[in-house]
Short mmCIF file of C-alpha atoms in Angstrom, two decimals:
data_model
loop_
_atom_site.label_atom_id
_atom_site.label_comp_id
_atom_site.label_asym_id
_atom_site.label_seq_id
_atom_site.Cartn_x
_atom_site.Cartn_y
_atom_site.Cartn_z
CA UNK A 12 -21.65 -169.56 154.99
CA UNK A 13 -21.53 -172.95 156.57
CA UNK A 14 -18.69 -171.74 158.77
CA UNK A 15 -20.85 -169.19 160.59
CA UNK A 16 -23.83 -171.43 160.81
CA UNK A 17 -22.14 -174.67 161.63
CA UNK A 18 -24.31 -175.20 164.72
CA UNK A 19 -27.66 -174.54 163.12
CA UNK A 20 -30.43 -177.15 163.19
CA UNK A 21 -30.74 -179.44 160.24
CA UNK A 22 -33.34 -178.19 157.81
CA UNK A 23 -35.24 -180.09 155.27
CA UNK A 24 -34.31 -179.75 151.63
CA UNK A 25 -37.57 -177.90 150.90
CA UNK A 26 -37.00 -175.42 153.73
CA UNK A 27 -33.50 -174.73 152.51
CA UNK A 28 -34.75 -173.99 149.04
CA UNK A 29 -37.45 -171.64 150.29
CA UNK A 30 -35.22 -169.64 152.61
CA UNK A 31 -33.35 -166.74 150.99
CA UNK A 32 -31.36 -165.58 154.01
CA UNK A 33 -30.54 -167.31 157.26
CA UNK A 34 -32.07 -165.50 160.19
CA UNK A 35 -29.83 -164.74 163.18
CA UNK A 36 -31.29 -164.43 166.64
CA UNK A 37 -29.49 -162.32 169.24
CA UNK A 38 -26.40 -161.97 167.07
CA UNK A 39 -23.80 -159.57 168.47
CA UNK A 40 -22.63 -158.52 164.98
CA UNK A 41 -24.46 -156.51 162.28
CA UNK A 42 -26.12 -158.62 159.71
CA UNK A 43 -24.50 -156.74 156.86
CA UNK A 44 -21.09 -157.89 158.05
CA UNK A 45 -22.17 -161.51 158.14
CA UNK A 46 -23.75 -161.19 154.71
CA UNK A 47 -20.55 -159.80 153.31
CA UNK A 48 -18.64 -162.59 154.90
CA UNK A 49 -20.80 -165.22 153.31
CA UNK A 50 -19.91 -163.97 149.85
CA UNK A 51 -16.17 -163.98 150.41
CA UNK A 52 -14.38 -166.62 148.43
CA UNK A 53 -10.90 -166.00 149.88
CA UNK A 54 -10.03 -169.02 152.05
CA UNK A 55 -7.73 -166.97 154.28
CA UNK A 56 -10.54 -164.60 155.20
CA UNK A 57 -12.90 -167.47 155.81
CA UNK A 58 -10.29 -169.11 157.97
CA UNK A 59 -9.99 -165.95 160.04
CA UNK A 60 -13.71 -165.73 160.46
CA UNK A 61 -13.91 -169.39 161.42
CA UNK A 62 -11.75 -168.71 164.42
CA UNK A 63 -14.63 -166.89 166.10
CA UNK A 64 -16.26 -168.97 168.76
CA UNK A 65 -19.98 -169.15 168.91
CA UNK A 66 -22.18 -171.12 171.21
CA UNK A 67 -25.19 -173.06 170.02
CA UNK A 68 -27.46 -170.49 171.60
CA UNK A 69 -25.89 -167.56 169.77
CA UNK A 70 -26.75 -168.54 166.22
CA UNK A 71 -29.99 -170.22 165.22
CA UNK A 72 -31.80 -170.44 161.98
CA UNK A 73 -35.50 -169.84 161.45
CA UNK A 74 -37.41 -171.04 158.41
CA UNK A 75 -40.70 -169.44 159.33
CA UNK A 76 -39.66 -165.83 159.35
CA UNK A 77 -37.59 -163.68 157.08
CA UNK A 78 -37.34 -160.77 159.52
CA UNK A 79 -34.19 -160.27 161.57
CA UNK A 80 -34.68 -159.43 165.22
CA UNK A 81 -33.67 -155.76 165.85
CA UNK A 82 -30.30 -155.11 167.43
CA UNK A 83 -29.93 -153.55 170.86
CA UNK A 84 -28.35 -150.11 171.38
CA UNK A 85 -25.04 -151.59 172.54
CA UNK A 86 -24.97 -153.85 169.50
CA UNK A 87 -25.63 -150.92 167.17
CA UNK A 88 -22.74 -148.97 168.64
CA UNK A 89 -20.32 -151.85 168.08
CA UNK A 90 -17.58 -150.92 165.59
CA UNK A 91 -17.42 -153.42 162.70
CA UNK A 92 -13.63 -153.41 162.98
CA UNK A 93 -13.83 -154.66 166.56
CA UNK A 94 -14.05 -158.13 165.13
CA UNK A 95 -10.47 -157.69 163.85
CA UNK A 96 -9.24 -156.24 167.10
CA UNK A 97 -10.73 -159.08 169.08
CA UNK A 98 -8.76 -161.72 167.20
CA UNK A 99 -6.14 -163.19 169.50
CA UNK A 100 -3.33 -164.15 167.16
CA UNK A 101 0.28 -163.05 166.43
CA UNK A 102 1.79 -163.58 163.00
CA UNK A 103 5.23 -162.21 164.09
CA UNK A 104 7.79 -164.66 165.46
CA UNK A 105 10.08 -162.88 167.95
CA UNK A 106 12.89 -165.35 167.35
CA UNK A 107 12.83 -164.76 163.59
CA UNK A 108 12.85 -161.00 164.10
CA UNK A 109 15.82 -161.18 166.46
CA UNK A 110 17.71 -163.35 164.00
CA UNK A 111 16.98 -160.89 161.18
CA UNK A 112 18.16 -157.90 163.24
CA UNK A 113 21.31 -159.78 164.26
CA UNK A 114 21.98 -160.70 160.64
CA UNK A 115 21.59 -157.08 159.48
CA UNK A 116 23.90 -155.82 162.22
CA UNK A 117 26.49 -158.43 161.30
CA UNK A 118 26.31 -157.46 157.63
CA UNK A 119 26.66 -153.75 158.51
CA UNK A 120 29.76 -154.41 160.66
CA UNK A 121 31.41 -156.50 157.96
CA UNK A 122 30.73 -153.74 155.45
CA UNK A 123 32.19 -151.21 157.87
CA UNK A 124 35.31 -153.35 158.30
CA UNK A 125 35.73 -153.41 154.54
CA UNK A 126 35.16 -149.65 154.20
CA UNK A 127 37.61 -148.82 157.00
CA UNK A 128 40.28 -151.06 155.52
CA UNK A 129 39.75 -149.60 152.06
CA UNK A 130 39.89 -145.99 153.28
CA UNK A 131 43.09 -146.66 155.21
CA UNK A 132 44.64 -148.29 152.16
CA UNK A 133 43.71 -145.25 150.05
CA UNK A 134 45.51 -142.95 152.52
CA UNK A 135 48.64 -145.11 152.43
CA UNK A 136 48.43 -145.25 148.63
CA UNK A 137 48.26 -141.46 148.52
CA UNK A 138 51.37 -141.15 150.71
CA UNK A 139 53.23 -143.71 148.62
CA UNK A 140 52.43 -142.43 145.14
CA UNK A 141 52.22 -138.69 145.83
CA UNK A 142 55.10 -138.26 148.26
CA UNK A 143 57.42 -141.25 148.76
CA UNK A 144 57.98 -142.32 145.17
CA UNK A 145 58.40 -138.78 143.72
CA UNK A 146 60.84 -137.87 146.49
CA UNK A 147 62.80 -141.07 145.99
CA UNK A 148 63.09 -140.53 142.25
CA UNK A 149 64.26 -136.97 142.65
CA UNK A 150 66.58 -137.20 145.65
CA UNK A 151 69.03 -138.89 143.28
CA UNK A 152 68.91 -135.92 140.98
CA UNK A 153 70.51 -132.57 141.55
CA UNK A 154 67.31 -130.68 140.84
CA UNK A 155 63.57 -131.14 140.47
CA UNK A 156 62.89 -129.50 137.14
CA UNK A 157 59.21 -130.47 137.05
CA UNK A 158 58.59 -128.48 140.23
CA UNK A 159 61.02 -125.70 139.53
CA UNK A 160 63.05 -126.52 142.65
CA UNK A 161 66.80 -126.50 142.42
CA UNK A 162 67.55 -128.14 145.74
CA UNK A 163 66.42 -131.57 146.83
CA UNK A 164 63.56 -131.38 149.37
CA UNK A 165 65.17 -133.98 151.65
CA UNK A 166 67.85 -136.64 151.82
CA UNK A 167 67.32 -140.39 151.69
CA UNK A 168 67.99 -140.65 155.41
CA UNK A 169 65.38 -138.00 156.15
CA UNK A 170 62.94 -139.91 153.98
CA UNK A 171 63.45 -143.03 156.11
CA UNK A 172 62.86 -140.98 159.26
CA UNK A 173 59.82 -139.22 157.84
CA UNK A 174 57.94 -142.14 156.29
CA UNK A 175 59.12 -144.90 158.65
CA UNK A 176 57.74 -148.24 157.38
CA UNK A 177 54.63 -146.92 155.60
CA UNK A 178 55.55 -148.77 152.42
CA UNK A 179 55.52 -152.11 154.26
CA UNK A 180 52.23 -151.17 155.90
CA UNK A 181 50.77 -150.39 152.48
CA UNK A 182 51.61 -153.89 151.24
CA UNK A 183 50.17 -155.41 154.42
CA UNK A 184 46.82 -153.63 154.09
CA UNK A 185 46.73 -154.31 150.35
CA UNK A 186 46.82 -158.05 151.08
CA UNK A 187 44.08 -157.58 153.68
CA UNK A 188 41.72 -155.87 151.25
CA UNK A 189 42.39 -158.51 148.61
CA UNK A 190 41.48 -161.29 151.03
CA UNK A 191 38.26 -159.46 151.93
CA UNK A 192 37.40 -158.99 148.27
CA UNK A 193 37.84 -162.72 147.60
CA UNK A 194 35.64 -163.70 150.53
CA UNK A 195 32.89 -161.15 149.91
CA UNK A 196 32.64 -162.28 146.28
CA UNK A 197 31.18 -165.59 147.54
CA UNK A 198 29.37 -164.12 150.51
CA UNK A 199 26.26 -165.66 152.03
CA UNK A 200 24.31 -165.73 155.32
CA UNK A 201 26.35 -168.64 156.73
CA UNK A 202 29.72 -167.62 155.27
CA UNK A 203 32.64 -167.15 157.70
CA UNK A 204 35.22 -164.37 157.80
CA UNK A 205 37.16 -165.03 161.00
CA UNK A 206 39.66 -167.32 159.26
CA UNK A 207 41.08 -164.54 157.08
CA UNK A 208 41.02 -161.99 159.92
CA UNK A 209 43.12 -164.30 162.08
CA UNK A 210 45.84 -164.24 159.42
CA UNK A 211 46.21 -160.45 159.89
CA UNK A 212 47.30 -160.37 163.51
CA UNK A 213 50.96 -161.35 163.25
CA UNK A 214 51.60 -158.81 160.49
CA UNK A 215 49.60 -156.19 162.38
CA UNK A 216 51.82 -156.55 165.45
CA UNK A 217 55.05 -156.55 163.45
CA UNK A 218 54.36 -153.51 161.28
CA UNK A 219 52.72 -151.37 163.94
CA UNK A 220 55.43 -151.98 166.54
CA UNK A 221 57.92 -150.61 164.03
CA UNK A 222 55.68 -147.67 163.24
CA UNK A 223 55.04 -146.62 166.85
CA UNK A 224 58.68 -147.10 167.86
CA UNK A 225 59.73 -144.50 165.29
CA UNK A 226 56.70 -142.22 165.62
CA UNK A 227 58.44 -139.48 167.63
CA UNK A 228 61.25 -139.32 165.06
CA UNK A 229 58.63 -139.10 162.29
CA UNK A 230 56.90 -136.08 163.87
CA UNK A 231 60.11 -134.22 164.72
CA UNK A 232 61.52 -134.83 161.23
CA UNK A 233 58.35 -133.44 159.68
CA UNK A 234 58.49 -130.38 161.92
CA UNK A 235 62.12 -129.70 161.00
CA UNK A 236 61.61 -130.26 157.26
CA UNK A 237 58.47 -128.11 157.21
CA UNK A 238 60.71 -125.13 157.93
CA UNK A 239 62.99 -126.03 155.01
CA UNK A 240 61.76 -124.10 151.98
CA UNK A 241 62.42 -126.71 149.22
CA UNK A 242 60.52 -129.37 151.18
CA UNK A 243 57.75 -126.92 152.02
CA UNK A 244 57.37 -125.99 148.34
CA UNK A 245 57.28 -129.64 147.31
CA UNK A 246 54.51 -130.50 149.79
CA UNK A 247 52.44 -127.46 148.85
CA UNK A 248 52.74 -128.35 145.15
CA UNK A 249 51.61 -131.95 145.74
CA UNK A 250 48.66 -130.89 147.87
CA UNK A 251 47.61 -128.34 145.26
CA UNK A 252 47.86 -130.79 142.35
CA UNK A 253 46.02 -133.59 144.17
CA UNK A 254 43.28 -131.31 145.54
CA UNK A 255 44.13 -132.06 149.15
CA UNK A 256 43.51 -128.59 150.52
CA UNK A 257 41.61 -129.93 153.53
CA UNK A 258 44.48 -132.13 154.73
CA UNK A 259 48.19 -132.02 155.51
CA UNK A 260 51.06 -134.44 155.06
CA UNK A 261 51.37 -134.80 158.83
CA UNK A 262 47.72 -135.85 159.18
CA UNK A 263 48.29 -138.53 156.52
CA UNK A 264 51.38 -139.77 158.36
CA UNK A 265 49.42 -139.87 161.64
CA UNK A 266 46.49 -141.89 160.28
CA UNK A 267 47.84 -145.36 161.29
CA UNK A 268 47.76 -144.40 164.98
CA UNK A 269 44.00 -145.11 165.13
CA UNK A 270 44.04 -148.37 163.15
CA UNK A 271 44.33 -150.83 166.05
CA UNK A 272 41.56 -149.14 168.02
CA UNK A 273 39.27 -149.30 164.97
CA UNK A 274 39.98 -153.02 164.60
CA UNK A 275 39.22 -153.56 168.28
CA UNK A 276 35.89 -151.76 168.10
CA UNK A 277 34.65 -153.44 164.91
CA UNK A 278 35.77 -156.99 165.73
CA UNK A 279 34.43 -156.80 169.28
CA UNK A 280 31.00 -155.66 168.06
CA UNK A 281 31.05 -158.25 165.28
CA UNK A 282 31.69 -161.08 167.73
CA UNK A 283 29.02 -159.82 170.15
CA UNK A 284 26.45 -159.45 167.37
CA UNK A 285 26.98 -162.88 165.75
CA UNK A 286 24.60 -165.59 166.95
CA UNK A 287 26.06 -168.45 168.94
CA UNK A 288 24.49 -170.83 166.39
CA UNK A 289 26.37 -169.21 163.49
CA UNK A 290 29.31 -171.23 162.03
CA UNK A 291 31.59 -168.19 162.48
CA UNK A 292 30.77 -167.58 166.14
CA UNK A 293 33.73 -169.42 167.72
CA UNK A 294 36.20 -167.98 165.23
CA UNK A 295 34.99 -164.42 165.85
CA UNK A 296 35.23 -164.89 169.62
CA UNK A 297 38.87 -165.88 169.09
CA UNK A 298 39.40 -162.77 166.94
CA UNK A 299 37.83 -160.62 169.66
CA UNK A 300 40.12 -162.05 172.32
CA UNK A 301 43.21 -161.63 170.15
CA UNK A 302 42.53 -158.04 169.08
CA UNK A 303 41.77 -157.01 172.67
CA UNK A 304 45.09 -158.51 173.73
CA UNK A 305 46.88 -156.61 170.94
CA UNK A 306 45.12 -153.37 171.91
CA UNK A 307 46.32 -153.81 175.50
CA UNK A 308 49.83 -154.48 174.21
CA UNK A 309 49.83 -151.25 172.17
CA UNK A 310 48.01 -149.07 174.73
CA UNK A 311 51.14 -147.41 176.14
CA UNK A 312 52.55 -146.76 172.66
CA UNK A 313 49.29 -145.22 171.46
CA UNK A 314 49.21 -142.96 174.52
CA UNK A 315 52.83 -141.99 173.89
CA UNK A 316 52.01 -141.05 170.29
CA UNK A 317 49.19 -138.81 171.57
CA UNK A 318 51.69 -137.16 173.92
CA UNK A 319 54.06 -136.53 171.01
CA UNK A 320 51.18 -134.90 169.13
CA UNK A 321 50.42 -132.68 172.13
CA UNK A 322 54.02 -131.48 172.32
CA UNK A 323 54.00 -130.73 168.61
CA UNK A 324 50.67 -128.85 168.75
CA UNK A 325 51.69 -126.74 171.77
CA UNK A 326 55.04 -125.65 170.37
CA UNK A 327 53.60 -125.15 166.88
CA UNK A 328 50.95 -122.74 168.15
CA UNK A 329 53.18 -120.95 170.67
CA UNK A 330 54.48 -117.68 169.23
CA UNK A 331 58.09 -116.63 169.70
CA UNK A 332 59.54 -119.66 171.48
CA UNK A 333 63.23 -120.55 170.84
CA UNK A 334 62.81 -124.30 171.46
CA UNK A 335 63.35 -127.04 168.94
CA UNK A 336 61.05 -130.04 168.93
CA UNK A 337 62.99 -133.04 170.21
CA UNK A 338 62.03 -136.66 169.65
CA UNK A 339 62.48 -137.54 173.33
CA UNK A 340 60.49 -134.58 174.68
CA UNK A 341 57.19 -135.42 176.37
CA UNK A 342 54.50 -133.39 178.12
CA UNK A 343 54.16 -134.21 181.84
CA UNK A 344 51.77 -131.56 183.11
CA UNK A 345 50.11 -128.36 182.04
CA UNK A 346 48.05 -125.81 183.91
CA UNK A 347 46.21 -122.90 182.38
CA UNK A 348 46.14 -119.45 183.87
CA UNK A 349 48.04 -119.91 187.12
CA UNK A 350 47.90 -116.46 188.68
CA UNK A 351 51.24 -114.64 188.91
CA UNK A 352 52.00 -111.20 190.30
CA UNK A 353 50.86 -109.16 187.30
CA UNK A 354 48.94 -111.40 184.90
CA UNK A 355 47.87 -115.02 184.35
CA UNK A 356 50.16 -117.45 182.55
CA UNK A 357 50.13 -120.97 181.18
CA UNK A 358 52.74 -123.41 182.45
CA UNK A 359 53.85 -126.45 180.43
CA UNK A 360 56.06 -129.00 182.16
CA UNK A 361 57.93 -131.01 179.54
CA UNK A 362 60.38 -133.80 180.23
CA UNK A 363 63.38 -131.46 179.83
CA UNK A 364 62.11 -127.92 180.30
CA UNK A 365 59.43 -125.86 182.06
CA UNK A 366 57.88 -123.31 179.68
CA UNK A 367 55.87 -120.22 180.62
CA UNK A 368 53.49 -118.63 178.13
CA UNK A 369 50.79 -116.01 178.13
CA UNK A 370 47.38 -116.73 176.69
CA UNK A 371 45.87 -113.99 174.55
CA UNK A 372 42.34 -114.22 173.24
CA UNK A 373 43.10 -112.73 169.85
CA UNK A 374 46.47 -114.32 169.05
CA UNK A 375 46.85 -117.49 171.14
CA UNK A 376 49.91 -118.51 173.19
CA UNK A 377 52.88 -116.15 173.47
CA UNK A 378 56.19 -117.46 174.81
CA UNK A 379 57.47 -115.68 177.93
CA UNK A 380 60.34 -117.74 179.38
CA UNK A 381 61.56 -121.23 180.22
CA UNK A 382 63.64 -123.04 182.83
CA UNK A 383 65.88 -125.97 181.92
CA UNK A 384 65.35 -128.89 184.30
CA UNK A 385 68.94 -130.15 184.21
CA UNK A 386 70.09 -130.08 187.87
CA UNK A 387 67.32 -127.64 188.79
CA UNK A 388 66.55 -127.02 192.47
CA UNK A 389 63.09 -126.77 194.01
CA UNK A 390 61.60 -125.46 197.24
CA UNK A 391 58.20 -124.37 198.49
CA UNK A 392 57.67 -120.87 199.84
CA UNK A 393 55.23 -119.56 202.40
CA UNK A 394 52.42 -117.30 201.35
CA UNK A 395 48.78 -117.11 200.41
CA UNK A 396 49.53 -117.97 196.76
CA UNK A 397 51.17 -121.33 197.62
CA UNK A 398 54.36 -120.53 195.64
CA UNK A 399 57.06 -122.86 194.32
CA UNK A 400 60.57 -121.61 193.61
CA UNK A 401 62.55 -123.33 190.85
CA UNK A 402 66.19 -122.46 190.19
CA UNK A 403 68.17 -123.65 187.21
CA UNK A 404 72.00 -123.71 187.48
CA UNK A 405 72.26 -122.32 183.98
CA UNK A 406 70.08 -120.91 181.24
CA UNK A 407 70.26 -122.52 177.81
CA UNK A 408 68.64 -121.88 174.47
CA UNK A 409 68.72 -124.80 172.02
CA UNK A 410 67.66 -122.78 168.97
CA UNK A 411 69.70 -123.56 165.84
CA UNK A 412 71.69 -126.18 167.77
CA UNK A 413 73.41 -123.39 169.74
CA UNK A 414 73.51 -123.17 173.54
CA UNK A 415 74.19 -119.94 175.36
CA UNK A 416 75.27 -120.39 178.97
CA UNK A 417 74.12 -117.66 181.39
CA UNK A 418 73.74 -117.09 185.09
CA UNK A 419 71.34 -119.23 187.16
CA UNK A 420 67.71 -118.22 186.81
CA UNK A 421 64.99 -118.37 189.43
CA UNK A 422 61.27 -118.41 188.81
CA UNK A 423 58.36 -118.50 191.23
CA UNK A 424 55.16 -120.39 190.36
CA UNK A 425 52.12 -119.19 192.29
CA UNK A 426 49.47 -121.88 192.53
CA UNK A 427 45.85 -121.76 193.66
CA UNK A 428 45.91 -124.02 196.72
CA UNK A 429 47.88 -126.55 198.73
CA UNK A 430 46.76 -129.50 196.62
CA UNK A 431 47.94 -127.90 193.40
CA UNK A 432 51.23 -126.91 194.98
CA UNK A 433 51.82 -130.50 196.11
CA UNK A 434 50.93 -131.88 192.68
CA UNK A 435 53.32 -129.55 190.88
CA UNK A 436 56.13 -130.31 193.36
CA UNK A 437 55.73 -134.06 192.75
CA UNK A 438 55.71 -133.69 188.96
CA UNK A 439 58.68 -131.31 188.97
CA UNK A 440 60.75 -133.58 191.23
CA UNK A 441 59.95 -136.62 189.08
CA UNK A 442 60.85 -134.74 185.89
CA UNK A 443 64.18 -133.55 187.31
CA UNK A 444 65.03 -137.06 188.58
CA UNK A 445 64.10 -138.65 185.25
CA UNK A 446 66.22 -136.07 183.43
CA UNK A 447 69.26 -136.93 185.57
CA UNK A 448 68.77 -140.66 184.95
CA UNK A 449 68.47 -140.02 181.22
CA UNK A 450 71.71 -138.04 181.23
CA UNK A 451 73.48 -140.84 183.13
CA UNK A 452 72.31 -143.39 180.57
CA UNK A 453 73.42 -141.18 177.70
CA UNK A 454 76.81 -140.73 179.37
CA UNK A 455 77.20 -144.51 179.72
CA UNK A 456 76.30 -145.03 176.07
CA UNK A 457 78.75 -142.34 174.96
CA UNK A 458 81.51 -143.87 177.11
CA UNK A 459 80.84 -147.33 175.71
CA UNK A 460 80.88 -146.03 172.15
CA UNK A 461 84.09 -144.14 172.79
CA UNK A 462 85.70 -147.29 174.19
CA UNK A 463 84.60 -149.28 171.14
CA UNK A 464 86.03 -146.65 168.83
CA UNK A 465 89.34 -146.60 170.70
CA UNK A 466 89.50 -150.40 170.61
CA UNK A 467 88.73 -150.41 166.90
CA UNK A 468 91.42 -147.81 166.22
CA UNK A 469 93.97 -149.75 168.29
CA UNK A 470 93.13 -152.96 166.48
CA UNK A 471 93.51 -151.33 163.09
CA UNK A 472 96.82 -149.77 164.17
CA UNK A 473 98.18 -153.13 165.31
CA UNK A 474 97.04 -154.81 162.12
CA UNK A 475 98.77 -152.10 160.06
CA UNK A 476 101.97 -152.59 162.05
CA UNK A 477 101.85 -156.34 161.55
CA UNK A 478 101.19 -155.86 157.86
CA UNK A 479 104.10 -153.44 157.49
CA UNK A 480 106.39 -155.83 159.44
CA UNK A 481 105.33 -158.72 157.23
CA UNK A 482 105.89 -156.62 154.10
CA UNK A 483 109.37 -155.52 155.20
CA UNK A 484 110.39 -159.07 156.10
CA UNK A 485 109.19 -160.30 152.74
CA UNK A 486 111.21 -157.65 150.98
CA UNK A 487 114.31 -158.60 152.96
CA UNK A 488 113.91 -162.24 152.02
CA UNK A 489 113.50 -161.29 148.41
CA UNK A 490 116.62 -159.11 148.44
CA UNK A 491 118.68 -161.81 150.07
#
């Protein structure tokens, strides 16, 4: 009570004893509130009340009267809770809140890094234990009795093409998850993680360069084996036994293509979220710089793998085409529904062939024809449809490794406008030129290999002649 009445006049001891309630004159607050406040024993509440500022004229005490002066209308309408609203204080420290939010974001990103690494390891473990190891054990046998298959699903060479270096990648990511487990077992607010992440980068570059360099061979090998019934039966049996109905072997083999981009996203956000006062800040900035450099290094290979996937998806969904999927084939340009004389068509310009297809709403793409780009000739024609004429010196079909040579074929592409005609002419000319350069390089390689083989044969022939001469001379010496 002495807090509210700290400015009252000093009263005599007798007056204090005779007075039951202090009388407030012109008080802006209801008396009941002040009375309740006087009986509060909680120091925190008293401290809050003590922060109110009163002047000496606001509160006075009277010993001669026990009647409180009536309140005015404005004072009666005053909400008792206005006293709380009028307090000018802030118990929340913005700096502490920002630090707490930053800490929670950092913890969430580290947990995400762990979850992503663990999920990727589980996919590689599934490929290793469900596909690679069973195939390896049974390629050495003449039959797979446990699956009821008499023929081997694939050869050892096809296994190397199909699974590339996924076993080495499994061991790499297994070591990563073990290092994370060790560090998170002693985790704390000031613990660092950049030191173990920095040990990943050299292995990441090594293993993923190997993977992306052989990615086109991986996809084409899968496509070829998927049409081989023993391999198809084996894969279907594994997927059925392991309850993998929502996935395919190809999707499991393609999963590493997104790994580097995931690392880049998580580590960049982790470095940006970590406070500059944190012990791990400098190390994480170094990790961010390194992973961004690696992502730039792999950008072209990641884009090339996406192109390989596009080629596979187009030819897989196209009905009736006679084309085999080649490892070196890439998609340069595609245009949907270019208007021809009778009906719209889809054109797909690959690195070695131009394919025409018809799009049907109910059944997808239907193959119509194709033009081989080897030594093809181009010219633009006049007309409202901005046509392009392409002539191939021969017509070839590479189905079942058999080529049938026919008469030159000519096809006219009718585009929408001048800009589209120019774009298609540029892409077609570049594709034909690149095809010629590729053939020249292949011819040089074949010539060099042939020369090496001839030299090796000549060397072996000379060595055999010398050996026979030495043997005959030795026999003559022995006889003499």
